[in-house]
């Protein structure tokens, strides 16, 4: 039995090293998700109002998932160092649950992407129609128009039917050069066309979603299937440790 035990020791050492490295990367992934969730909540909160009419739970899901992954990443490192089979099996079960959750989330996002675009169109159109320049949705609309260099839903004419247009015209966030815009020009449908962005924000956002959906889906599925590597390493290490302990009896 002694030669066989000697043969399994290098394999156990190799598997422990790989699983420790994997668990560290897994922990880093959890920390990144936690930070992204908090950033989303505090920095992107107003913009989420343009995607949904009610507050989004996505930041809380990301934060909770990131915290759980970071915690179990530490548990994975501890289980690997201790070399307890039951700990390694528990770690493998958790990785399997993460894999299934990420897989379902990725498939759902890809399948329902058209519904996401429809929801964005409805929410963004409502925000433009009710724009007043002061509330959270109005601030978010201004931010989108400045950053994407766009104006209105389909184009700048979307503003003509808004409650804001008869009072102050098209918002200055639509202006190509703010210094060249004044309220009188922005209330004039002919002059305003020469001073604001021509392209609508909806088409730009939809184009971004369509062009990057493949990349987003690929990254999501890649991360999901990477959990299978951890499951395999944890199960193999547990098996080798069990075999080694059995041979010592």
CSV table of C-alpha atoms in Angstrom, one decimal:
chain,number,residue,atom,x,y,z
A,1,UNK,CA,0.0,0.0,0.0
A,2,UNK,CA,2.9,2.4,0.7
A,3,UNK,CA,4.0,2.8,-2.9
A,4,UNK,CA,0.4,3.6,-3.9
A,5,UNK,CA,0.1,6.2,-1.2
A,6,UNK,CA,3.4,7.8,-2.4
A,7,UNK,CA,1.9,8.0,-6.0
A,8,UNK,CA,-1.2,9.8,-4.8
A,9,UNK,CA,0.6,12.5,-2.8
A,10,UNK,CA,1.9,14.4,-5.9
A,11,UNK,CA,-1.6,14.3,-7.4
A,12,UNK,CA,-3.1,15.6,-4.2
A,13,UNK,CA,-0.5,18.4,-4.0
A,14,UNK,CA,-1.2,19.4,-7.6
A,15,UNK,CA,-5.0,19.3,-7.2
A,16,UNK,CA,-4.7,21.4,-4.0
A,17,UNK,CA,-2.6,24.0,-5.8
A,18,UNK,CA,-5.0,24.2,-8.7
A,19,UNK,CA,-8.1,24.4,-6.4
A,20,UNK,CA,-6.5,27.1,-4.3
A,21,UNK,CA,-5.7,29.2,-7.4
A,22,UNK,CA,-9.2,28.6,-8.7
A,23,UNK,CA,-10.8,29.5,-5.3
A,24,UNK,CA,-8.8,32.7,-5.2
A,25,UNK,CA,-10.0,33.7,-8.7
A,26,UNK,CA,-13.5,32.7,-7.6
A,27,UNK,CA,-13.2,35.0,-4.5
A,28,UNK,CA,-12.0,37.9,-6.7
A,29,UNK,CA,-15.0,37.4,-8.9
A,30,UNK,CA,-17.3,37.7,-5.9
A,31,UNK,CA,-15.6,40.9,-4.8
A,32,UNK,CA,-15.9,42.4,-8.3
A,33,UNK,CA,-19.7,41.5,-8.4
A,34,UNK,CA,-20.1,43.0,-4.9
A,35,UNK,CA,-18.4,46.3,-6.0
A,36,UNK,CA,-20.4,46.4,-9.2
A,37,UNK,CA,-23.6,45.9,-7.3
A,38,UNK,CA,-22.9,48.8,-4.9
A,39,UNK,CA,-21.7,51.0,-7.8
A,40,UNK,CA,-24.9,50.2,-9.7
A,41,UNK,CA,-27.0,51.0,-6.7
A,42,UNK,CA,-25.4,54.4,-5.8
A,43,UNK,CA,-24.2,55.6,-9.2
A,44,UNK,CA,-26.7,54.2,-11.8
A,45,UNK,CA,-29.8,54.3,-9.7
A,46,UNK,CA,-31.5,57.2,-11.7
A,47,UNK,CA,-30.7,55.6,-15.1
A,48,UNK,CA,-32.4,52.4,-14.0
A,49,UNK,CA,-35.7,54.4,-13.9
A,50,UNK,CA,-35.4,54.6,-17.7
A,51,UNK,CA,-35.3,50.9,-18.1
A,52,UNK,CA,-38.1,50.0,-15.7
A,53,UNK,CA,-41.1,51.9,-14.2
A,54,UNK,CA,-40.3,50.5,-10.7
A,55,UNK,CA,-37.0,50.3,-8.8
A,56,UNK,CA,-34.7,47.5,-10.1
A,57,UNK,CA,-33.7,44.6,-7.8
A,58,UNK,CA,-30.6,43.9,-10.0
A,59,UNK,CA,-28.2,45.8,-7.8
A,60,UNK,CA,-29.3,43.9,-4.7
A,61,UNK,CA,-29.0,40.6,-6.6
A,62,UNK,CA,-25.5,41.4,-7.7
A,63,UNK,CA,-24.5,42.6,-4.3
A,64,UNK,CA,-25.9,39.5,-2.6
A,65,UNK,CA,-24.5,37.2,-5.1
A,66,UNK,CA,-21.1,38.8,-4.9
A,67,UNK,CA,-21.0,38.6,-1.1
A,68,UNK,CA,-22.0,34.9,-1.2
A,69,UNK,CA,-19.4,34.1,-3.8
A,70,UNK,CA,-16.7,35.9,-1.9
A,71,UNK,CA,-17.7,34.1,1.3
A,72,UNK,CA,-17.7,30.7,-0.3
A,73,UNK,CA,-14.4,31.5,-2.1
A,74,UNK,CA,-12.8,31.9,1.3
A,75,UNK,CA,-14.5,28.7,2.4
A,76,UNK,CA,-13.1,26.9,-0.7
A,77,UNK,CA,-9.6,28.1,0.2
A,78,UNK,CA,-10.1,26.9,3.8
A,79,UNK,CA,-11.6,23.5,2.7
A,80,UNK,CA,-8.7,23.0,0.3
A,81,UNK,CA,-6.0,23.7,3.0
A,82,UNK,CA,-7.8,21.5,5.5
A,83,UNK,CA,-8.3,18.7,3.0
A,84,UNK,CA,-11.6,17.5,4.5
A,85,UNK,CA,-13.6,15.6,1.9
A,86,UNK,CA,-17.0,16.7,3.3
A,87,UNK,CA,-15.9,20.4,3.0
A,88,UNK,CA,-14.7,19.8,-0.5
A,89,UNK,CA,-18.0,18.2,-1.4
A,90,UNK,CA,-20.0,21.0,0.1
A,91,UNK,CA,-17.9,23.5,-1.9
A,92,UNK,CA,-18.6,21.4,-5.1
A,93,UNK,CA,-22.3,21.6,-4.4
A,94,UNK,CA,-22.2,25.4,-4.0
A,95,UNK,CA,-20.3,25.8,-7.3
A,96,UNK,CA,-22.9,23.6,-9.0
A,97,UNK,CA,-25.7,25.9,-7.7
A,98,UNK,CA,-23.8,29.0,-8.9
A,99,UNK,CA,-23.3,27.3,-12.3
A,100,UNK,CA,-27.1,26.6,-12.7
A,101,UNK,CA,-28.0,30.1,-11.5
A,102,UNK,CA,-25.7,31.8,-13.9
A,103,UNK,CA,-26.7,29.6,-16.7
A,104,UNK,CA,-30.4,30.3,-16.1
A,105,UNK,CA,-29.7,34.1,-15.8
A,106,UNK,CA,-27.7,34.1,-19.1
A,107,UNK,CA,-30.4,32.2,-21.0
A,108,UNK,CA,-33.2,34.3,-19.6
A,109,UNK,CA,-31.4,37.6,-20.5
A,110,UNK,CA,-30.7,36.4,-24.1
A,111,UNK,CA,-34.3,35.0,-24.6
A,112,UNK,CA,-36.0,38.1,-23.1
A,113,UNK,CA,-33.8,40.7,-24.6
A,114,UNK,CA,-36.6,41.9,-26.9
A,115,UNK,CA,-38.8,42.5,-23.8
A,116,UNK,CA,-36.0,44.5,-22.2
A,117,UNK,CA,-35.9,46.7,-25.3
A,118,UNK,CA,-39.7,47.1,-25.2
A,119,UNK,CA,-39.7,48.0,-21.5
A,120,UNK,CA,-36.9,50.6,-22.2
A,121,UNK,CA,-38.9,52.1,-25.0
A,122,UNK,CA,-42.0,52.5,-22.8
A,123,UNK,CA,-40.2,53.8,-19.8
A,124,UNK,CA,-37.9,56.2,-21.8
A,125,UNK,CA,-40.9,57.6,-23.8
A,126,UNK,CA,-42.8,58.2,-20.6
A,127,UNK,CA,-39.8,60.0,-19.1
A,128,UNK,CA,-39.5,62.3,-22.1
A,129,UNK,CA,-43.2,63.1,-22.1
A,130,UNK,CA,-43.2,64.0,-18.4
A,131,UNK,CA,-39.8,65.7,-18.4
A,132,UNK,CA,-39.5,68.7,-16.1
A,133,UNK,CA,-35.8,69.1,-15.8
A,134,UNK,CA,-35.8,68.4,-12.0
A,135,UNK,CA,-36.9,64.9,-11.0
A,136,UNK,CA,-34.7,61.8,-11.1
A,137,UNK,CA,-36.0,60.6,-14.4
A,138,UNK,CA,-35.4,64.0,-16.0
A,139,UNK,CA,-31.8,64.1,-14.7
A,140,UNK,CA,-31.3,60.6,-16.1
A,141,UNK,CA,-32.7,61.6,-19.5
A,142,UNK,CA,-30.3,64.6,-19.6
A,143,UNK,CA,-27.4,62.3,-18.7
A,144,UNK,CA,-28.2,59.8,-21.5
A,145,UNK,CA,-28.6,62.6,-24.1
A,146,UNK,CA,-25.3,64.2,-23.1
A,147,UNK,CA,-23.3,61.0,-23.0
A,148,UNK,CA,-24.7,59.4,-26.1
A,149,UNK,CA,-25.0,62.6,-28.1
A,150,UNK,CA,-28.7,61.9,-28.9
A,151,UNK,CA,-32.0,63.6,-28.6
A,152,UNK,CA,-35.5,62.4,-27.8
A,153,UNK,CA,-36.8,58.8,-28.3
A,154,UNK,CA,-36.6,58.4,-32.1
A,155,UNK,CA,-35.2,61.9,-32.8
A,156,UNK,CA,-35.5,65.5,-31.5
A,157,UNK,CA,-39.1,65.8,-32.7
A,158,UNK,CA,-40.1,63.5,-29.8
A,159,UNK,CA,-39.9,66.6,-27.5
A,160,UNK,CA,-42.5,68.5,-29.5
A,161,UNK,CA,-45.3,66.6,-27.7
A,162,UNK,CA,-43.8,66.7,-24.2
A,163,UNK,CA,-45.2,68.9,-21.4
A,164,UNK,CA,-41.8,70.6,-21.2
A,165,UNK,CA,-41.6,71.9,-24.8
A,166,UNK,CA,-44.3,74.6,-24.6
A,167,UNK,CA,-42.6,76.0,-21.5
A,168,UNK,CA,-38.9,75.9,-22.3
A,169,UNK,CA,-38.5,74.0,-25.7
A,170,UNK,CA,-36.1,71.2,-26.2
A,171,UNK,CA,-33.8,70.6,-23.2
A,172,UNK,CA,-30.3,72.0,-23.5
A,173,UNK,CA,-28.9,68.4,-23.0
A,174,UNK,CA,-29.8,67.9,-26.7
A,175,UNK,CA,-27.6,70.8,-27.8
A,176,UNK,CA,-24.5,70.0,-29.9
A,177,UNK,CA,-22.9,73.2,-28.5
A,178,UNK,CA,-24.6,74.5,-25.3
A,179,UNK,CA,-23.2,78.0,-25.7
A,180,UNK,CA,-24.9,78.2,-29.1
A,181,UNK,CA,-28.4,77.3,-27.7
A,182,UNK,CA,-30.9,79.6,-26.1
A,183,UNK,CA,-34.5,79.1,-25.1
A,184,UNK,CA,-36.0,81.0,-28.0
A,185,UNK,CA,-34.2,78.8,-30.5
A,186,UNK,CA,-35.0,75.6,-28.7
A,187,UNK,CA,-38.7,76.5,-28.7
A,188,UNK,CA,-38.6,77.1,-32.5
A,189,UNK,CA,-39.1,73.8,-34.3
A,190,UNK,CA,-37.2,75.0,-37.3
A,191,UNK,CA,-34.1,76.6,-35.6
A,192,UNK,CA,-33.9,73.9,-33.0
A,193,UNK,CA,-33.2,71.3,-35.7
A,194,UNK,CA,-30.0,73.1,-36.6
A,195,UNK,CA,-28.7,73.1,-33.0
A,196,UNK,CA,-29.5,69.7,-31.5
A,197,UNK,CA,-28.4,66.1,-32.0
A,198,UNK,CA,-30.4,64.5,-34.8
A,199,UNK,CA,-30.2,60.8,-33.7
A,200,UNK,CA,-32.7,59.4,-31.2
A,201,UNK,CA,-31.5,57.8,-28.0
A,202,UNK,CA,-33.6,54.6,-28.3
A,203,UNK,CA,-31.9,53.5,-31.6
A,204,UNK,CA,-28.5,54.0,-30.0
A,205,UNK,CA,-29.3,52.0,-27.0
A,206,UNK,CA,-30.9,49.2,-29.0
A,207,UNK,CA,-28.0,49.2,-31.4
A,208,UNK,CA,-25.6,48.8,-28.4
A,209,UNK,CA,-27.6,45.9,-27.0
A,210,UNK,CA,-27.8,44.1,-30.3
A,211,UNK,CA,-24.1,44.6,-31.1
A,212,UNK,CA,-22.9,43.5,-27.6
A,213,UNK,CA,-25.5,40.8,-26.8
A,214,UNK,CA,-23.2,38.1,-28.3
A,215,UNK,CA,-20.3,39.2,-26.2
A,216,UNK,CA,-22.3,39.6,-23.0
A,217,UNK,CA,-23.8,36.1,-23.5
A,218,UNK,CA,-20.4,34.6,-24.3
A,219,UNK,CA,-18.9,36.1,-21.1
A,220,UNK,CA,-21.9,35.0,-19.0
A,221,UNK,CA,-21.8,31.4,-20.2
A,222,UNK,CA,-18.0,31.3,-20.0
A,223,UNK,CA,-18.1,32.4,-16.4
A,224,UNK,CA,-20.9,29.9,-15.7
A,225,UNK,CA,-19.1,26.9,-17.2
A,226,UNK,CA,-15.9,27.9,-15.4
A,227,UNK,CA,-17.7,26.7,-12.2
A,228,UNK,CA,-17.5,23.2,-13.6
A,229,UNK,CA,-13.7,23.4,-13.4
A,230,UNK,CA,-14.0,24.1,-9.7
A,231,UNK,CA,-16.5,21.3,-9.2
A,232,UNK,CA,-14.2,18.8,-11.0
A,233,UNK,CA,-11.2,19.9,-9.0
A,234,UNK,CA,-13.0,19.7,-5.7
A,235,UNK,CA,-14.5,16.2,-6.5
A,236,UNK,CA,-11.2,14.8,-7.7
A,237,UNK,CA,-9.3,16.1,-4.6
A,238,UNK,CA,-12.0,14.7,-2.3
A,239,UNK,CA,-11.7,11.3,-4.1
A,240,UNK,CA,-7.9,11.2,-3.8
A,241,UNK,CA,-7.9,12.2,-0.2
A,242,UNK,CA,-10.5,9.6,0.6
A,243,UNK,CA,-8.5,6.9,-1.3
A,244,UNK,CA,-5.3,8.0,0.5
A,245,UNK,CA,-7.0,7.8,3.9
A,246,UNK,CA,-8.5,4.3,3.1
A,247,UNK,CA,-5.1,3.0,2.1
A,248,UNK,CA,-3.6,4.2,5.4
A,249,UNK,CA,-6.0,2.0,7.3
